Short mmCIF file of C-alpha atoms in Angstrom, two decimals:
data_model
loop_
_atom_site.label_atom_id
_atom_site.label_comp_id
_atom_site.label_asym_id
_atom_site.label_seq_id
_atom_site.Cartn_x
_atom_site.Cartn_y
_atom_site.Cartn_z
CA MET A 1 -82.69 -186.31 -94.76
CA ARG A 2 -80.16 -184.84 -92.37
CA ARG A 3 -77.81 -184.08 -95.26
CA ARG A 4 -80.59 -182.24 -97.07
CA ALA A 5 -81.31 -180.15 -94.01
CA LEU A 6 -77.63 -179.18 -93.78
CA VAL A 7 -77.58 -178.13 -97.44
CA ILE A 8 -80.67 -175.97 -96.93
CA CYS A 9 -79.11 -174.39 -93.83
CA GLY A 10 -75.92 -173.71 -95.78
CA ILE A 11 -77.80 -172.04 -98.61
CA GLY A 12 -79.78 -170.02 -96.08
CA LEU A 13 -76.61 -168.83 -94.37
CA ALA A 14 -75.02 -167.89 -97.67
CA LEU A 15 -78.10 -165.91 -98.62
CA LEU A 16 -78.09 -164.15 -95.26
CA VAL A 17 -74.44 -163.18 -95.59
CA GLY A 18 -75.02 -161.97 -99.11
CA VAL A 19 -78.04 -159.93 -98.12
CA THR A 20 -76.19 -158.39 -95.12
CA GLY A 21 -73.24 -157.49 -97.34
CA ALA A 22 -75.59 -155.96 -99.86
CA ILE A 23 -77.24 -153.90 -97.14
CA GLN A 24 -73.85 -152.69 -95.91
CA ARG A 25 -72.79 -151.77 -99.45
CA ALA A 26 -76.07 -149.96 -99.97
CA GLN A 27 -75.55 -148.09 -96.72
CA ALA A 28 -72.01 -147.14 -97.74
CA LYS A 29 -73.40 -145.72 -100.96
CA GLY A 30 -76.38 -144.14 -99.24
CA LYS A 31 -76.62 -141.14 -96.93
CA GLN A 32 -74.67 -141.23 -93.69
CA THR A 33 -76.84 -141.08 -90.63
CA PRO A 34 -76.06 -138.64 -87.82
CA GLU A 35 -75.37 -141.66 -85.60
CA GLN A 36 -72.76 -142.97 -88.03
CA LEU A 37 -71.07 -139.60 -88.32
CA LYS A 38 -70.96 -139.29 -84.56
CA LEU A 39 -69.42 -142.75 -84.32
CA TYR A 40 -66.71 -141.95 -86.89
CA ASP A 41 -65.94 -138.71 -85.09
CA GLU A 42 -65.80 -140.44 -81.72
CA LEU A 43 -63.38 -143.03 -83.09
CA PHE A 44 -61.15 -140.29 -84.43
CA MET A 45 -61.32 -138.14 -81.32
CA GLU A 46 -60.41 -141.10 -79.16
CA GLN A 47 -57.20 -141.39 -81.18
CA VAL A 48 -56.64 -137.63 -80.84
CA ARG A 49 -57.12 -137.75 -77.10
CA THR A 50 -54.70 -140.67 -76.74
CA GLY A 51 -52.19 -138.90 -78.97
CA ASP A 52 -52.57 -135.71 -76.92
CA LEU A 53 -51.72 -137.64 -73.75
CA LEU A 54 -48.69 -139.30 -75.36
CA PHE A 55 -47.58 -135.97 -76.81
CA HIS A 56 -47.71 -134.44 -73.33
CA GLY A 57 -45.73 -137.24 -71.69
CA ASP A 58 -48.57 -138.97 -69.82
CA ALA A 59 -46.83 -141.88 -68.09
CA ASP A 60 -49.99 -144.00 -67.64
CA THR A 61 -50.82 -143.85 -71.34
CA GLU A 62 -47.25 -144.76 -72.30
CA LYS A 63 -47.33 -147.70 -69.93
CA LYS A 64 -50.71 -148.86 -71.21
CA MET A 65 -49.47 -148.76 -74.79
CA GLY A 66 -46.10 -150.31 -73.97
CA VAL A 67 -43.99 -147.46 -75.32
CA THR A 68 -41.12 -145.38 -73.93
CA LEU A 69 -41.19 -142.09 -75.75
CA SER A 70 -38.67 -140.33 -73.52
CA LYS A 71 -35.92 -141.04 -71.01
CA THR A 72 -34.95 -137.41 -70.41
CA GLY A 73 -38.14 -136.17 -68.78
CA MET A 74 -38.90 -134.23 -71.94
CA ALA A 75 -42.19 -134.58 -73.80
CA CYS A 76 -43.05 -133.60 -77.37
CA ALA A 77 -45.21 -130.70 -76.15
CA MET A 78 -42.30 -129.06 -74.34
CA CYS A 79 -40.91 -127.87 -77.69
CA HIS A 80 -44.25 -128.01 -79.52
CA PRO A 81 -47.09 -126.50 -77.45
CA PHE A 82 -50.40 -126.92 -79.32
CA ALA A 83 -48.32 -129.11 -81.66
CA SER A 84 -46.86 -125.92 -83.12
CA ASP A 85 -43.73 -126.00 -85.26
CA ASN A 86 -44.54 -129.61 -86.17
CA HIS A 87 -45.66 -128.54 -89.64
CA PRO A 88 -47.40 -131.86 -90.47
CA TYR A 89 -48.79 -130.21 -93.60
CA GLU A 90 -45.25 -129.88 -95.04
CA PHE A 91 -44.46 -133.60 -95.08
CA PRO A 92 -43.16 -135.51 -96.90
CA LYS A 93 -40.10 -133.36 -97.46
CA PHE A 94 -36.34 -133.32 -97.27
CA GLN A 95 -35.61 -133.06 -93.56
CA THR A 96 -32.24 -131.49 -92.87
CA SER A 97 -31.95 -132.84 -89.32
CA MET A 98 -32.18 -136.39 -90.72
CA ASP A 99 -30.45 -135.61 -94.00
CA LYS A 100 -33.08 -137.58 -95.92
CA PHE A 101 -36.47 -137.37 -97.57
CA ALA A 102 -38.82 -138.01 -94.66
CA THR A 103 -42.42 -138.52 -93.64
CA LEU A 104 -44.09 -137.12 -90.53
CA ARG A 105 -43.75 -140.57 -88.95
CA ASP A 106 -39.99 -140.49 -89.59
CA MET A 107 -39.86 -137.09 -87.92
CA ILE A 108 -41.84 -138.29 -84.90
CA ASN A 109 -39.38 -141.14 -84.42
CA TRP A 110 -36.42 -138.79 -84.84
CA CYS A 111 -37.74 -136.61 -82.00
CA ILE A 112 -38.36 -139.66 -79.83
CA GLU A 113 -34.83 -140.96 -80.37
CA LYS A 114 -32.78 -137.74 -80.40
CA PRO A 115 -34.02 -134.97 -78.06
CA GLN A 116 -36.05 -137.34 -75.90
CA GLU A 117 -33.65 -140.30 -75.99
CA GLY A 118 -36.62 -142.66 -76.01
CA VAL A 119 -37.28 -145.90 -77.89
CA ARG A 120 -38.50 -145.56 -81.47
CA ILE A 121 -41.98 -146.92 -82.19
CA ASP A 122 -43.19 -149.01 -85.09
CA SER A 123 -44.28 -146.82 -87.97
CA ASP A 124 -47.74 -148.47 -88.07
CA SER A 125 -48.20 -148.87 -84.33
CA ASP A 126 -51.22 -147.67 -82.39
CA ALA A 127 -49.04 -145.12 -80.60
CA MET A 128 -47.82 -143.69 -83.92
CA LYS A 129 -51.38 -143.45 -85.29
CA ALA A 130 -52.50 -141.70 -82.12
CA LEU A 131 -49.60 -139.21 -82.19
CA GLU A 132 -50.24 -138.53 -85.85
CA SER A 133 -53.97 -138.03 -85.16
CA TYR A 134 -53.28 -135.46 -82.45
CA ILE A 135 -50.71 -133.55 -84.50
CA TYR A 136 -52.98 -133.33 -87.55
CA TRP A 137 -56.03 -132.47 -85.45
CA SER A 138 -54.20 -129.70 -83.66
CA ASN A 139 -53.00 -128.31 -87.00
CA ARG A 140 -56.37 -128.59 -88.76
CA GLY A 141 -57.07 -125.67 -91.07
CA SER A 142 -53.38 -125.19 -91.87
CA GLN A 143 -52.51 -124.85 -95.51
CA LEU A 144 -51.28 -128.05 -97.13
CA ASP A 145 -47.81 -127.35 -98.49
CA PRO A 146 -45.85 -130.59 -98.96
CA GLY A 147 -42.14 -130.33 -99.52
CA ARG A 148 -41.82 -126.87 -98.00
CA HIS A 149 -38.72 -126.39 -95.90
CA MET B 1 -63.82 -111.16 -82.78
CA ASP B 2 -62.20 -113.66 -80.44
CA PHE B 3 -60.77 -113.12 -76.97
CA LEU B 4 -57.20 -112.49 -78.12
CA GLU B 5 -58.24 -109.99 -80.74
CA ARG B 6 -60.29 -108.08 -78.16
CA GLU B 7 -57.36 -108.08 -75.71
CA ARG B 8 -54.96 -106.77 -78.33
CA ARG B 9 -57.28 -104.05 -79.51
CA GLU B 10 -57.83 -102.95 -75.96
CA MET B 11 -54.10 -102.89 -75.28
CA SER B 12 -53.51 -100.73 -78.35
CA THR B 13 -56.35 -98.39 -77.43
CA VAL B 14 -55.17 -97.98 -73.87
CA LEU B 15 -51.42 -97.88 -74.34
CA ARG B 16 -50.68 -96.74 -77.85
CA GLN B 17 -51.95 -93.19 -77.61
CA PRO B 18 -50.66 -90.70 -80.21
CA GLY B 19 -47.11 -89.64 -79.32
CA GLU B 20 -46.77 -92.34 -76.65
CA LYS B 21 -43.29 -93.77 -77.23
CA PRO B 22 -40.25 -94.68 -75.17
CA ASP B 23 -37.93 -91.73 -74.61
CA ARG B 24 -36.40 -90.37 -77.83
CA ALA B 25 -32.93 -90.51 -76.30
CA LEU B 26 -33.21 -94.29 -76.43
CA ARG B 27 -32.25 -94.45 -80.06
CA ILE B 28 -30.99 -97.34 -82.09
CA ASP B 29 -27.21 -97.35 -81.87
CA ARG B 30 -24.53 -97.86 -84.52
CA ARG B 31 -24.39 -101.63 -84.23
CA THR B 32 -28.10 -101.77 -84.73
CA PHE B 33 -27.80 -99.55 -87.76
CA ILE B 34 -25.28 -101.93 -89.29
CA HIS B 35 -27.61 -104.82 -88.66
CA LYS B 36 -30.43 -102.91 -90.34
CA SER B 37 -28.23 -102.25 -93.35
CA ILE B 38 -27.51 -105.93 -93.71
CA LEU B 39 -31.20 -106.63 -93.68
CA LEU B 40 -32.21 -103.91 -96.08
CA GLY B 41 -32.02 -106.20 -99.08
CA THR B 42 -34.51 -108.61 -97.55
CA ALA B 43 -36.87 -106.01 -96.14
CA ALA B 44 -39.47 -106.30 -98.91
CA GLY B 45 -39.80 -110.05 -98.56
CA ALA B 46 -39.76 -109.82 -94.81
CA ALA B 47 -42.56 -107.28 -94.74
CA SER B 48 -45.02 -109.84 -96.02
CA PHE B 49 -44.40 -111.89 -92.88
CA GLY B 50 -44.94 -108.90 -90.58
CA TRP B 51 -41.21 -109.14 -90.07
CA PHE B 52 -39.64 -105.85 -89.10
CA PRO B 53 -35.85 -105.74 -89.36
CA LEU B 54 -34.57 -103.93 -86.36
CA ILE B 55 -32.03 -104.77 -83.76
CA SER B 56 -29.19 -106.84 -82.53
CA THR B 57 -28.59 -104.52 -79.61
CA LEU B 58 -31.01 -102.37 -77.69
CA ASP B 59 -30.87 -99.00 -76.04
CA VAL B 60 -32.95 -99.30 -72.96
CA ALA B 61 -32.11 -96.79 -70.27
CA TYR B 62 -29.91 -94.08 -68.83
CA GLY B 63 -27.09 -94.79 -66.44
CA ALA B 64 -24.68 -92.58 -64.58
CA GLU B 65 -21.66 -94.70 -65.50
CA THR B 66 -20.76 -97.76 -67.51
CA PHE B 67 -21.64 -101.12 -66.07
CA LYS B 68 -22.74 -104.54 -67.19
CA PHE B 69 -25.13 -107.07 -65.82
CA ALA B 70 -26.03 -110.55 -67.01
CA TRP B 71 -29.27 -112.51 -67.28
CA ILE B 72 -29.74 -116.28 -67.04
CA SER B 73 -33.11 -118.01 -66.84
CA ASP B 74 -35.26 -120.97 -67.78
CA ASN B 75 -32.80 -123.78 -67.05
CA HIS B 76 -35.65 -126.25 -66.29
CA LEU B 77 -33.31 -128.63 -64.51
CA TYR B 78 -34.32 -132.20 -63.78
CA PRO B 79 -32.30 -134.29 -61.35
CA LYS B 80 -28.88 -134.91 -62.87
CA ASP B 81 -29.50 -138.65 -63.40
CA VAL B 82 -32.61 -137.92 -65.52
CA ASN B 83 -31.29 -135.26 -67.85
CA THR B 84 -27.64 -134.27 -68.20
CA ARG B 85 -28.09 -132.01 -71.24
CA PHE B 86 -29.99 -129.34 -69.32
CA VAL B 87 -27.27 -129.41 -66.68
CA GLU B 88 -24.56 -128.99 -69.35
CA LYS B 89 -26.29 -125.96 -70.78
CA ALA B 90 -26.87 -124.29 -67.40
CA VAL B 91 -23.22 -124.90 -66.52
CA ARG B 92 -22.08 -123.41 -69.82
CA ALA B 93 -24.12 -120.23 -69.25
CA VAL B 94 -22.77 -119.91 -65.73
CA GLN B 95 -19.19 -120.37 -66.92
CA GLU B 96 -19.65 -117.78 -69.64
CA VAL B 97 -21.08 -115.25 -67.19
CA GLN B 98 -18.27 -115.91 -64.75
CA GLY B 99 -15.80 -115.49 -67.65
CA MET B 100 -17.01 -111.98 -68.54
CA SER B 101 -14.17 -109.48 -68.62
CA PRO B 102 -14.61 -106.97 -67.17
CA PRO B 103 -17.01 -108.83 -64.90
CA ALA B 104 -20.68 -108.02 -64.72
CA ASP B 105 -21.83 -106.02 -61.71
CA PHE B 106 -24.48 -108.61 -61.00
CA LEU B 107 -26.37 -111.58 -62.37
CA ILE B 108 -30.16 -111.63 -62.45
CA HIS B 109 -31.68 -115.10 -62.60
CA GLY B 110 -35.11 -114.78 -64.17
CA GLY B 111 -36.80 -117.95 -62.90
CA ASP B 112 -37.50 -121.57 -63.84
CA ILE B 113 -34.30 -122.99 -62.43
CA ALA B 114 -36.22 -126.25 -61.91
CA GLN B 115 -38.59 -128.19 -64.14
CA LEU B 116 -40.92 -129.68 -61.52
CA GLY B 117 -40.12 -127.65 -58.40
CA ASP B 118 -38.33 -130.64 -56.87
CA PRO B 119 -35.95 -129.74 -54.00
CA VAL B 120 -33.32 -131.87 -55.79
CA GLU B 121 -33.71 -129.76 -58.94
CA LEU B 122 -33.62 -126.45 -57.04
CA GLY B 123 -30.62 -127.62 -55.02
CA LEU B 124 -28.82 -128.61 -58.21
CA GLY B 125 -29.51 -125.17 -59.68
CA ASN B 126 -28.30 -123.48 -56.55
CA ASP B 127 -25.06 -125.49 -56.67
CA ILE B 128 -24.49 -124.65 -60.34
CA LEU B 129 -25.14 -120.94 -59.75
CA LYS B 130 -22.69 -120.89 -56.84
CA GLU B 131 -19.95 -120.88 -59.49
CA VAL B 132 -20.95 -117.32 -60.31
CA LYS B 133 -19.04 -115.24 -57.78
CA ILE B 134 -20.53 -111.81 -58.52
CA ARG B 135 -23.68 -110.53 -56.84
CA LYS B 136 -26.77 -112.54 -57.71
CA VAL B 137 -30.45 -111.64 -57.52
CA PHE B 138 -33.35 -113.99 -58.22
CA ILE B 139 -36.98 -113.93 -59.21
CA PRO B 140 -39.03 -117.15 -59.40
CA GLY B 141 -40.66 -118.96 -62.30
CA GLU B 142 -43.78 -121.10 -62.08
CA HIS B 143 -41.73 -124.32 -62.44
CA ASP B 144 -39.87 -123.44 -59.25
CA TRP B 145 -42.93 -122.87 -57.15
CA TYR B 146 -45.97 -125.11 -57.29
CA LEU B 147 -44.71 -128.34 -55.71
CA ASP B 148 -44.27 -126.79 -52.28
CA MET B 149 -45.66 -123.31 -53.00
CA GLY B 150 -42.25 -121.71 -53.07
CA ALA B 151 -40.89 -123.04 -49.76
CA THR B 152 -37.67 -124.49 -51.19
CA TRP B 153 -37.14 -121.62 -53.60
CA ARG B 154 -37.44 -119.07 -50.77
CA LYS B 155 -35.03 -121.09 -48.64
CA HIS B 156 -32.36 -120.90 -51.36
CA PHE B 157 -33.04 -117.54 -52.96
CA GLY B 158 -34.97 -115.29 -50.55
CA ASN B 159 -37.88 -112.97 -51.27
CA PRO B 160 -39.50 -113.25 -54.68
CA ASN B 161 -39.77 -109.47 -55.15
CA TRP B 162 -37.29 -106.73 -54.28
CA THR B 163 -35.75 -103.44 -55.39
CA PHE B 164 -32.34 -101.78 -55.35
CA ASP B 165 -30.68 -98.75 -56.91
CA HIS B 166 -27.45 -99.22 -58.82
CA LYS B 167 -25.41 -96.50 -60.52
CA GLY B 168 -28.37 -94.32 -61.35
CA VAL B 169 -30.86 -97.05 -62.27
CA ARG B 170 -33.72 -98.33 -60.10
CA PHE B 171 -33.96 -102.09 -60.49
CA ILE B 172 -37.13 -103.91 -59.51
CA GLY B 173 -37.66 -107.68 -59.35
CA LEU B 174 -41.31 -108.70 -59.67
CA ASP B 175 -42.92 -112.00 -58.79
CA THR B 176 -45.39 -112.75 -61.59
CA ILE B 177 -45.93 -116.44 -60.85
CA SER B 178 -47.11 -117.06 -57.28
CA ARG B 179 -50.59 -115.58 -57.44
CA CYS B 180 -52.38 -118.24 -59.45
CA PRO B 181 -56.04 -118.71 -58.56
CA ASP B 182 -56.50 -121.98 -56.64
CA TYR B 183 -57.23 -124.78 -59.14
CA TRP B 184 -56.10 -127.62 -56.87
CA SER B 185 -58.10 -127.57 -53.61
CA ALA B 186 -61.57 -128.24 -54.98
CA THR B 187 -60.38 -131.38 -56.77
CA LYS B 188 -58.01 -132.39 -53.94
CA MET B 189 -55.09 -132.37 -56.35
CA SER B 190 -51.78 -133.65 -55.00
CA PRO B 191 -48.82 -131.23 -54.93
CA LYS B 192 -47.21 -133.29 -57.69
CA ASP B 193 -50.30 -133.05 -59.91
CA ARG B 194 -50.62 -129.33 -59.13
CA MET B 195 -47.02 -128.86 -60.28
CA GLY B 196 -47.60 -131.03 -63.36
CA ALA B 197 -50.55 -128.92 -64.47
CA MET B 198 -48.55 -125.74 -63.95
CA ALA B 199 -45.56 -127.15 -65.84
CA THR B 200 -47.63 -127.80 -68.98
CA LEU B 201 -47.33 -124.60 -71.00
CA ASP B 202 -50.25 -125.39 -73.30
CA GLY B 203 -52.42 -126.91 -70.58
CA SER B 204 -55.78 -125.50 -69.63
CA ILE B 205 -55.99 -126.56 -65.97
CA ALA B 206 -53.84 -123.85 -64.40
CA GLY B 207 -55.50 -121.19 -66.57
CA PRO B 208 -54.32 -117.57 -66.63
CA TRP B 209 -51.93 -117.99 -63.73
CA ALA B 210 -49.49 -115.16 -64.51
CA GLY B 211 -50.17 -111.95 -62.61
CA VAL B 212 -48.66 -109.31 -60.38
CA GLY B 213 -51.51 -109.15 -57.86
CA SER B 214 -53.07 -106.20 -56.07
CA ASP B 215 -50.73 -106.36 -53.05
CA GLN B 216 -47.62 -106.32 -55.21
CA LEU B 217 -49.07 -103.59 -57.41
CA GLU B 218 -49.40 -101.42 -54.30
CA TRP B 219 -45.81 -102.29 -53.40
CA LEU B 220 -44.65 -101.39 -56.94
CA ASN B 221 -46.46 -98.08 -56.75
CA ARG B 222 -44.89 -97.26 -53.37
CA THR B 223 -41.45 -98.38 -54.57
CA LEU B 224 -41.56 -96.08 -57.58
CA SER B 225 -43.18 -93.09 -55.91
CA SER B 226 -39.84 -91.80 -54.55
CA TRP B 227 -38.09 -92.17 -57.92
CA PRO B 228 -37.80 -89.19 -60.36
CA LYS B 229 -40.02 -89.68 -63.40
CA ASP B 230 -37.18 -89.09 -65.87
CA ARG B 231 -34.74 -91.55 -64.33
CA PRO B 232 -34.32 -95.09 -65.63
CA VAL B 233 -36.23 -98.01 -64.24
CA ILE B 234 -35.50 -101.63 -65.19
CA VAL B 235 -38.13 -104.15 -64.14
CA PHE B 236 -37.31 -107.85 -64.15
CA SER B 237 -40.17 -110.32 -64.39
CA HIS B 238 -40.56 -113.93 -65.37
CA ASN B 239 -43.53 -113.21 -67.66
CA PRO B 240 -43.77 -110.29 -70.10
CA LEU B 241 -45.65 -107.32 -68.61
CA TYR B 242 -47.98 -106.99 -71.57
CA GLU B 243 -50.31 -109.24 -73.50
CA TYR B 244 -48.36 -111.31 -76.02
CA TYR B 245 -50.08 -114.71 -75.95
CA PRO B 246 -52.31 -115.46 -72.93
CA PRO B 247 -52.98 -119.17 -73.72
CA TRP B 248 -49.32 -119.85 -72.87
CA ASN B 249 -49.24 -117.17 -70.16
CA PHE B 250 -47.00 -115.01 -72.31
CA TRP B 251 -48.48 -112.07 -70.37
CA VAL B 252 -49.60 -110.97 -66.93
CA ARG B 253 -53.36 -110.90 -66.56
CA ASP B 254 -53.24 -107.51 -64.77
CA TRP B 255 -51.11 -105.79 -67.40
CA ARG B 256 -53.51 -102.82 -67.40
CA GLU B 257 -52.80 -102.02 -63.75
CA VAL B 258 -49.04 -102.58 -64.19
CA GLN B 259 -48.91 -100.20 -67.14
CA GLU B 260 -50.97 -97.62 -65.26
CA ILE B 261 -48.34 -97.55 -62.50
CA LEU B 262 -45.38 -97.46 -64.92
CA ARG B 263 -46.93 -94.92 -67.26
CA PRO B 264 -45.59 -91.70 -65.64
CA TYR B 265 -42.00 -92.95 -65.92
CA ARG B 266 -40.19 -92.05 -69.11
CA ASN B 267 -37.50 -94.71 -69.20
CA VAL B 268 -38.87 -98.08 -68.27
CA THR B 269 -37.44 -101.33 -69.54
CA ASN B 270 -38.92 -104.72 -68.78
CA VAL B 271 -36.58 -107.68 -69.12
CA HIS B 272 -38.42 -110.99 -68.93
CA GLY B 273 -37.99 -114.75 -69.29
CA HIS B 274 -40.61 -117.50 -69.79
CA THR B 275 -40.94 -117.07 -73.56
CA HIS B 276 -37.56 -118.72 -74.37
CA GLN B 277 -37.06 -116.59 -77.48
CA VAL B 278 -35.79 -113.35 -78.93
CA LEU B 279 -38.59 -110.86 -78.42
CA TYR B 280 -38.93 -107.09 -78.41
CA ASN B 281 -41.85 -104.75 -77.99
CA GLU B 282 -42.72 -101.20 -77.02
CA ILE B 283 -45.87 -100.66 -75.00
CA GLY B 284 -46.64 -97.06 -74.18
CA LYS B 285 -43.38 -95.68 -72.75
CA MET B 286 -42.10 -99.13 -71.77
CA ARG B 287 -39.67 -101.25 -73.74
CA SER B 288 -39.81 -104.98 -73.25
CA ILE B 289 -37.11 -107.53 -74.07
CA GLY B 290 -37.57 -111.30 -74.00
CA MET B 291 -34.61 -113.44 -73.01
CA LEU B 292 -33.31 -116.79 -74.24
CA ALA B 293 -33.58 -119.97 -72.16
CA THR B 294 -30.73 -122.39 -71.57
CA SER B 295 -33.08 -125.41 -71.83
CA TRP B 296 -35.02 -125.24 -75.11
CA PRO B 297 -36.51 -122.54 -77.36
CA TRP B 298 -40.29 -122.11 -77.47
CA PRO B 299 -41.90 -121.56 -80.85
CA TYR B 300 -43.24 -118.11 -81.50
CA ALA B 301 -46.88 -117.52 -80.61
CA PRO B 302 -49.32 -118.90 -83.21
CA GLN B 303 -50.93 -115.50 -83.72
CA GLY B 304 -47.63 -113.83 -84.59
CA VAL B 305 -45.06 -111.64 -82.86
CA PRO B 306 -45.02 -107.92 -82.05
CA ASP B 307 -44.20 -105.88 -85.16
CA LEU B 308 -41.00 -104.63 -83.53
CA THR B 309 -39.62 -108.09 -82.99
CA THR B 310 -36.99 -109.42 -85.33
CA CYS B 311 -37.46 -113.15 -85.02
CA MET B 312 -34.59 -115.33 -83.98
CA VAL B 313 -33.04 -117.81 -86.33
CA ARG B 314 -34.66 -121.24 -86.70
CA ALA B 315 -32.89 -123.43 -84.21
CA ASP B 316 -31.39 -126.72 -85.31
CA PRO B 317 -33.10 -129.40 -83.18
CA GLY B 318 -30.17 -131.72 -83.84
CA ASP B 319 -27.85 -129.40 -81.89
CA TYR B 320 -29.08 -129.27 -78.33
CA PHE B 321 -27.28 -126.00 -77.65
CA ASP B 322 -28.73 -124.15 -80.63
CA GLY B 323 -31.29 -121.40 -80.04
CA MET B 324 -30.44 -121.16 -76.36
CA GLY B 325 -28.18 -119.01 -74.22
CA TRP B 326 -28.12 -116.04 -71.89
CA SER B 327 -27.88 -112.24 -72.16
CA ARG B 328 -25.28 -109.57 -71.51
CA LEU B 329 -26.63 -106.08 -70.88
CA THR B 330 -24.35 -103.03 -70.80
CA VAL B 331 -25.27 -99.61 -69.46
CA THR B 332 -22.83 -97.20 -71.11
CA ALA B 333 -21.34 -93.93 -69.88
CA ALA B 334 -23.21 -92.27 -72.72
CA GLU B 335 -26.33 -93.29 -70.83
CA LYS B 336 -27.36 -96.11 -73.08
CA VAL B 337 -27.86 -99.78 -72.42
CA GLN B 338 -27.28 -102.53 -74.94
CA ASN B 339 -28.62 -106.05 -74.83
CA GLU B 340 -26.61 -108.80 -76.50
CA TYR B 341 -28.12 -112.22 -76.89
CA MET B 342 -25.34 -114.70 -76.13
CA MET B 343 -26.72 -117.62 -78.12
CA PHE B 344 -24.58 -120.73 -77.64
CA GLY B 345 -22.35 -121.44 -80.64
CA ARG B 346 -23.49 -118.46 -82.68
CA LYS B 347 -21.98 -115.04 -83.31
CA PRO B 348 -24.18 -112.04 -82.37
CA THR B 349 -24.88 -111.50 -86.08
CA GLU B 350 -26.22 -115.05 -86.39
CA VAL B 351 -28.87 -114.72 -83.68
CA PHE B 352 -31.56 -113.30 -85.96
CA GLY B 353 -33.24 -114.93 -88.92
CA GLU B 354 -32.14 -112.72 -91.78
CA THR B 355 -34.27 -114.32 -94.48
CA PRO B 356 -37.77 -115.79 -94.22
CA ALA B 357 -36.34 -119.29 -94.74
CA ASP B 358 -34.12 -118.89 -91.68
CA SER B 359 -36.59 -117.02 -89.48
CA GLY B 360 -38.16 -118.70 -86.46
CA CYS B 361 -41.55 -117.22 -87.26
CA ALA B 362 -41.59 -116.86 -91.04
CA ASP B 363 -41.75 -120.64 -91.43
CA ASN B 364 -45.14 -120.69 -89.68
CA VAL B 365 -47.10 -118.74 -92.28
CA ASN B 366 -49.23 -121.75 -93.24
CA GLN B 367 -49.82 -122.87 -89.67
CA LYS B 368 -53.17 -122.80 -87.88
CA LEU B 369 -53.31 -124.25 -84.38
CA HIS B 370 -55.89 -125.35 -81.84
CA PRO B 371 -55.74 -125.83 -78.06
CA ARG B 372 -55.28 -129.32 -76.71
CA ILE B 373 -58.18 -131.48 -75.65
CA ALA B 374 -57.09 -134.24 -73.27
CA ASP B 375 -56.85 -132.06 -70.19
CA ARG B 376 -60.36 -130.72 -70.67
CA GLY B 377 -63.62 -132.55 -70.13
CA TRP B 378 -64.19 -135.37 -72.58
CA TYR B 379 -65.19 -134.12 -75.98
CA TYR B 380 -68.73 -135.45 -76.04
CA LYS B 381 -69.74 -134.31 -72.61
CA ASP B 382 -70.55 -130.83 -73.85
#
């Protein structure tokens, strides 16, 4: 009897999971609600805001994220106010300062290690994603032109 | 039409009246002509970037006899144990000025000796500049000032504004940085935070801090009133005395009043720091020249440069001396003054970007930028 009850519960759970998944898939295919769009935007802007703070040398944010982006007092924004002259829309490209074909993430790490004499960050780290988010956000509307020197 | 567009249109309407130009005697000289000839082949391509081939040297004023003076600014020194590169570059500029032969009559320091207004930074700068044995005059930058509201800077360098006459030229030093509206008291900001906000070029907290102020405008008017209208005036300021790019305080907010006072004078040259780049403009009868920093070059303003500016070469970020330096200005017996950008490691002919690919502004044609967000109220509060 007990075994039968367990089997029924198991089937019920499987059905529930299946139905929930189906609902989620249907939602993904369906219209996005204003609440969903707001949520996506909030998630992105949180990354932008964190990246903005890192880009401007905010010590608390660096400490919280466990990164050392600079040991010279310099911050990214000192040479790149408004993230100008970053040209994220030109990557990937051959980067003369590195003498190699490079991505924006390579370039971010080059700036951390060379002018700022900081400690390079993992290419897929939260800090890298945040920096990338801020740089792209600040350059939104620029014309995509990969490979341009 | 946005704020910047309105400002620029107003500036053109007010100051670019028909026939309003710097004195005709202030012509481009032979060296400039040669530079123009070199550029002629690239002029068509350059035109599409609003890129106007012009000058490697400038004629800026009359003088009774030949003399030279030198400009150093924007060293942005940290304490020596934090950043040695900035110290190296300041020392190099000082050594090069001291090595001038014949020597300059004086050195003008155009502000931002320090990065965060720390007495250690200002003391370090003072020690480095002691190696220059000629006469020195100083105006402050915002990085020197907002930790202790100028107390240490004044102790080392004296009054932030002054005037003197030298060999037929009236020189004026203006303080364009100390009259920022109070953004710190209401929020009980610490001196360190106040300085931090001021030291962030693209920040929004300190707002439009650059200005001459009504009291100093009155002083400027009085100072000039005894000077003949056709005699040369050279005004030193940390910020440019016109509107170039207000979001980074590449201006003074009371440029209208400044220009109104300077307007009757035929030969006015403004030499300024803060922008860390090769820059040239003519506003009404005034010529304006931007100086290099010794610390790092700023990018050109996102909305473009004055038409009369020939952009500097794209600096190599891998060479921490590139794109930086100081300036040597010569007032000749033929009553002309030339400005030479002394960019570290480059010949005078290599200072300017001579093709779009090498120009410090032509590489930004696809760029569109937006102000930062993290120092404003949180995004979803509005």
